[in-house]
JSON list of C-alpha atoms in Angstrom, two decimals:
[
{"chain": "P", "resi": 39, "resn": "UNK", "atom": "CA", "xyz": [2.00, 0.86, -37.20]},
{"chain": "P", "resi": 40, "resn": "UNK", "atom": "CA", "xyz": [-0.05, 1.39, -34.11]},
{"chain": "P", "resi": 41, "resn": "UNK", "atom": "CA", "xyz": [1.19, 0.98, -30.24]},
{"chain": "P", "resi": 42, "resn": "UNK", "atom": "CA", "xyz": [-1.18, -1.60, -29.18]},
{"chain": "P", "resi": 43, "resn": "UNK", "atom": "CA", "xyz": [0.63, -2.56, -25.32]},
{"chain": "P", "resi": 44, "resn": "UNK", "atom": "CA", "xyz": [3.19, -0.88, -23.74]},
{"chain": "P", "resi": 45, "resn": "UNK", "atom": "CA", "xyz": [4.61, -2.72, -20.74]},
{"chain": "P", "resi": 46, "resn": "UNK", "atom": "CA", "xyz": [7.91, -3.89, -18.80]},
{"chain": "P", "resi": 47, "resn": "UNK", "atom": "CA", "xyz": [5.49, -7.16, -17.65]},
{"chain": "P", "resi": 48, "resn": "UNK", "atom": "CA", "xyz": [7.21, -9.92, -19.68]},
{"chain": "P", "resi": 49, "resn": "UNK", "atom": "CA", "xyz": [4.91, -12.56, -19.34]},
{"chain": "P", "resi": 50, "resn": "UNK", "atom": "CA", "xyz": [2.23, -10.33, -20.35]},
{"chain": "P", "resi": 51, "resn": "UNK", "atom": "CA", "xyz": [4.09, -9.12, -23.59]},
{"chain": "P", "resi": 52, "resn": "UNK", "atom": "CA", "xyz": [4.88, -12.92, -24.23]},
{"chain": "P", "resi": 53, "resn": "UNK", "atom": "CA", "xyz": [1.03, -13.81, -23.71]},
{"chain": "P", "resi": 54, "resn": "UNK", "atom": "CA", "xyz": [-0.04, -10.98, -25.96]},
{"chain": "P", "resi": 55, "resn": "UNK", "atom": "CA", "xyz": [2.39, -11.91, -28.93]},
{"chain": "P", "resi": 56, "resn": "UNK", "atom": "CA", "xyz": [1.54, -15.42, -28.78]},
{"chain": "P", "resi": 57, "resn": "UNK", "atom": "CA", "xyz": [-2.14, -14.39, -29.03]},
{"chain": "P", "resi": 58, "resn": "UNK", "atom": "CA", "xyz": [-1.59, -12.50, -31.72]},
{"chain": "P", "resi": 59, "resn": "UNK", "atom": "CA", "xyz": [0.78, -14.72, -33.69]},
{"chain": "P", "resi": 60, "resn": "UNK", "atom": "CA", "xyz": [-2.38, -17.78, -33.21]},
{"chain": "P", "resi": 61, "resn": "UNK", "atom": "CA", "xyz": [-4.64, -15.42, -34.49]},
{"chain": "P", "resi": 62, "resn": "UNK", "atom": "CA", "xyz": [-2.62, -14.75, -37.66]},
{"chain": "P", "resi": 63, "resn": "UNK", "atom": "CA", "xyz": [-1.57, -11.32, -36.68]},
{"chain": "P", "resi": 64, "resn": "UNK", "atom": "CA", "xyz": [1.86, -10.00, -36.92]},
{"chain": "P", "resi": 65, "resn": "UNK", "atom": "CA", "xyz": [3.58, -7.71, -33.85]},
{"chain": "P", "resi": 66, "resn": "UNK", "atom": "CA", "xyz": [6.97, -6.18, -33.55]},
{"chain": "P", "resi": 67, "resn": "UNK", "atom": "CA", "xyz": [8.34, -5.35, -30.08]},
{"chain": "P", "resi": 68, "resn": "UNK", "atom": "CA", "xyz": [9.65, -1.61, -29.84]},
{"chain": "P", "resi": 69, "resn": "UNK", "atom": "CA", "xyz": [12.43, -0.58, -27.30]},
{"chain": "P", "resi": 70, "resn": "UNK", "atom": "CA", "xyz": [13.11, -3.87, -26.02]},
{"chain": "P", "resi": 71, "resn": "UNK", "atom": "CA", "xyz": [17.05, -3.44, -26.24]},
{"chain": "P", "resi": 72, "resn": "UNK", "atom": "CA", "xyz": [16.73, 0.31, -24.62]},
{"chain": "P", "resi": 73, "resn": "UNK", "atom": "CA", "xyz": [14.84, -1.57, -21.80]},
{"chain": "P", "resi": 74, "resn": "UNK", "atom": "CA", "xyz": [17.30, -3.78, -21.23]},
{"chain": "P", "resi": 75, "resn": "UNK", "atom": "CA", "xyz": [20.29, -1.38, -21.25]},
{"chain": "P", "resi": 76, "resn": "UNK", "atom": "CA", "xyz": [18.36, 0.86, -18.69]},
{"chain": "P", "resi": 77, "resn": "UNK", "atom": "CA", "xyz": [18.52, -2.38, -16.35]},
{"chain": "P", "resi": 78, "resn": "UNK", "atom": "CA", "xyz": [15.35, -2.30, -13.21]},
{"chain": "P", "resi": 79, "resn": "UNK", "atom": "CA", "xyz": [14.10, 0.57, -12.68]},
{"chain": "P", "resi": 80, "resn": "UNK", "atom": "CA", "xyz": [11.79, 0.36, -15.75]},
{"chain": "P", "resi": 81, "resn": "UNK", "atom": "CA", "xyz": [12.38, 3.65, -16.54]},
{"chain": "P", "resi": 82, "resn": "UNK", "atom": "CA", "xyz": [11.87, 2.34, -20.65]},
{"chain": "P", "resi": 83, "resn": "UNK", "atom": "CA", "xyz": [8.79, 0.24, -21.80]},
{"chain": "P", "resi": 84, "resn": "UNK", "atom": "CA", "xyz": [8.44, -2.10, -24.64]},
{"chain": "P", "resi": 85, "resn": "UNK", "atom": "CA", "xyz": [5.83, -1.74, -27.25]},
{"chain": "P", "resi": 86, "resn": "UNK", "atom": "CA", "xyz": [4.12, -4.07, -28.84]},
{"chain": "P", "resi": 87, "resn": "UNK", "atom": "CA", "xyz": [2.99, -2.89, -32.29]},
{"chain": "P", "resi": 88, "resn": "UNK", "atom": "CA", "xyz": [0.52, -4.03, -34.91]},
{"chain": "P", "resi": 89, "resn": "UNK", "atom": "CA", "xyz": [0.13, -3.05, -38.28]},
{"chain": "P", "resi": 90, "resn": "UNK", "atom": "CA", "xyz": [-2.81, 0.10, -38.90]},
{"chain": "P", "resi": 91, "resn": "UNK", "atom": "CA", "xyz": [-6.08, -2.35, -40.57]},
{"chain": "P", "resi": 92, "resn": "UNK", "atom": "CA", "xyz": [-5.08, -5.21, -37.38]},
{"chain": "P", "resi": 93, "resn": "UNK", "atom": "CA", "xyz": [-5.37, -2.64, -34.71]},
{"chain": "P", "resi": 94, "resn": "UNK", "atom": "CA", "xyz": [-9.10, -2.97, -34.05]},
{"chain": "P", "resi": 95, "resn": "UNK", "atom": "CA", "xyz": [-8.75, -7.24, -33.68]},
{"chain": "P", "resi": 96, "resn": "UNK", "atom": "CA", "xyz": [-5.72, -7.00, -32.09]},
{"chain": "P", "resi": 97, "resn": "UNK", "atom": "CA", "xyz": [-7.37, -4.25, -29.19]},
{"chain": "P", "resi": 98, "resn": "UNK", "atom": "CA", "xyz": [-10.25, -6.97, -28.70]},
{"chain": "P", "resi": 99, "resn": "UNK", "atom": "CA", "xyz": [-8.29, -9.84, -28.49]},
{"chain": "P", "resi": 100, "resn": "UNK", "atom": "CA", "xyz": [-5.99, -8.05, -25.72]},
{"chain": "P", "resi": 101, "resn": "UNK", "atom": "CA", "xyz": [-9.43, -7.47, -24.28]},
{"chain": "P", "resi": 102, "resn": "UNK", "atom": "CA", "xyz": [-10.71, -10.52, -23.96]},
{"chain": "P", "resi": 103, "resn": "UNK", "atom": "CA", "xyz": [-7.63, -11.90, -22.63]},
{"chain": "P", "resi": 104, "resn": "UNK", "atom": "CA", "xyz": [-7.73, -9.09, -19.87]},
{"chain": "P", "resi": 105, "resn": "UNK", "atom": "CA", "xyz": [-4.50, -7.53, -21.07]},
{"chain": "P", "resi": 106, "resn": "UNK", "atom": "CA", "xyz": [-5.55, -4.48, -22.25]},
{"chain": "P", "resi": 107, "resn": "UNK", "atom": "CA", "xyz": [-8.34, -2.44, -20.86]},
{"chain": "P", "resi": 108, "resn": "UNK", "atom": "CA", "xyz": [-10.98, -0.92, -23.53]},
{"chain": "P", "resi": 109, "resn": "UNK", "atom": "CA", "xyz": [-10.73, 2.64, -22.63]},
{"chain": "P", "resi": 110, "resn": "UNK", "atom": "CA", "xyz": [-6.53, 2.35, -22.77]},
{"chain": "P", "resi": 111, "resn": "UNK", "atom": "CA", "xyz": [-5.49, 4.57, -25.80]},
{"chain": "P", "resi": 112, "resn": "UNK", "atom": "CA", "xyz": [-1.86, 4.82, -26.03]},
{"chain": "P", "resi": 113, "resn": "UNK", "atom": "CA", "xyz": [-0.16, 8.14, -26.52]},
{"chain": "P", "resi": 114, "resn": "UNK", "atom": "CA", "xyz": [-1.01, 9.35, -29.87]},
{"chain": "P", "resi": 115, "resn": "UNK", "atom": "CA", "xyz": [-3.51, 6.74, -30.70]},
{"chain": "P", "resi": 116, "resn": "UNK", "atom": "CA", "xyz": [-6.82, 7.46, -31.53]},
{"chain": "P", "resi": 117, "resn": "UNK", "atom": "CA", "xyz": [-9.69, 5.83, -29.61]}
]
């Protein structure tokens, strides 16, 4: 699996999975109870993760919808 967002913006991470899940491609959300616990200072991030072979539609489609920006590569991604 491959980080494809990382964010505390909630509307943004709901956006982006709903994107995904009409284009047919399946996301899990990453640290979403250790953000909670961790309360508002947003110390903690979710991730939003897509399997390895849907990482290069998914990146577009975050793209196009102006949620991710083309030269983002998330720590130890690969461009």
């Amino acid at each position: 699996m491959r980080e494809l967002l990382r964010t505390n913006d909630q509307v943004a991470l709901s956006l982006a999975m709903a994107l995904l899940k009409d284009a047919g491609i399946e996301c899990v959300m990453f640290d979403s109870h250790a953000a909670i616990i961790e309360g508002s200072i947003s110390a903690i991030q979710k991730r939003l993760m897509v399997l390895d072979e849907d990482y290069g539609v998914a990146s577009e489609l975050l793209i196009g919808a102006e949620l991710l920006e083309s030269r983002e590569v998330p720590p130890g991604g690969q461009a």
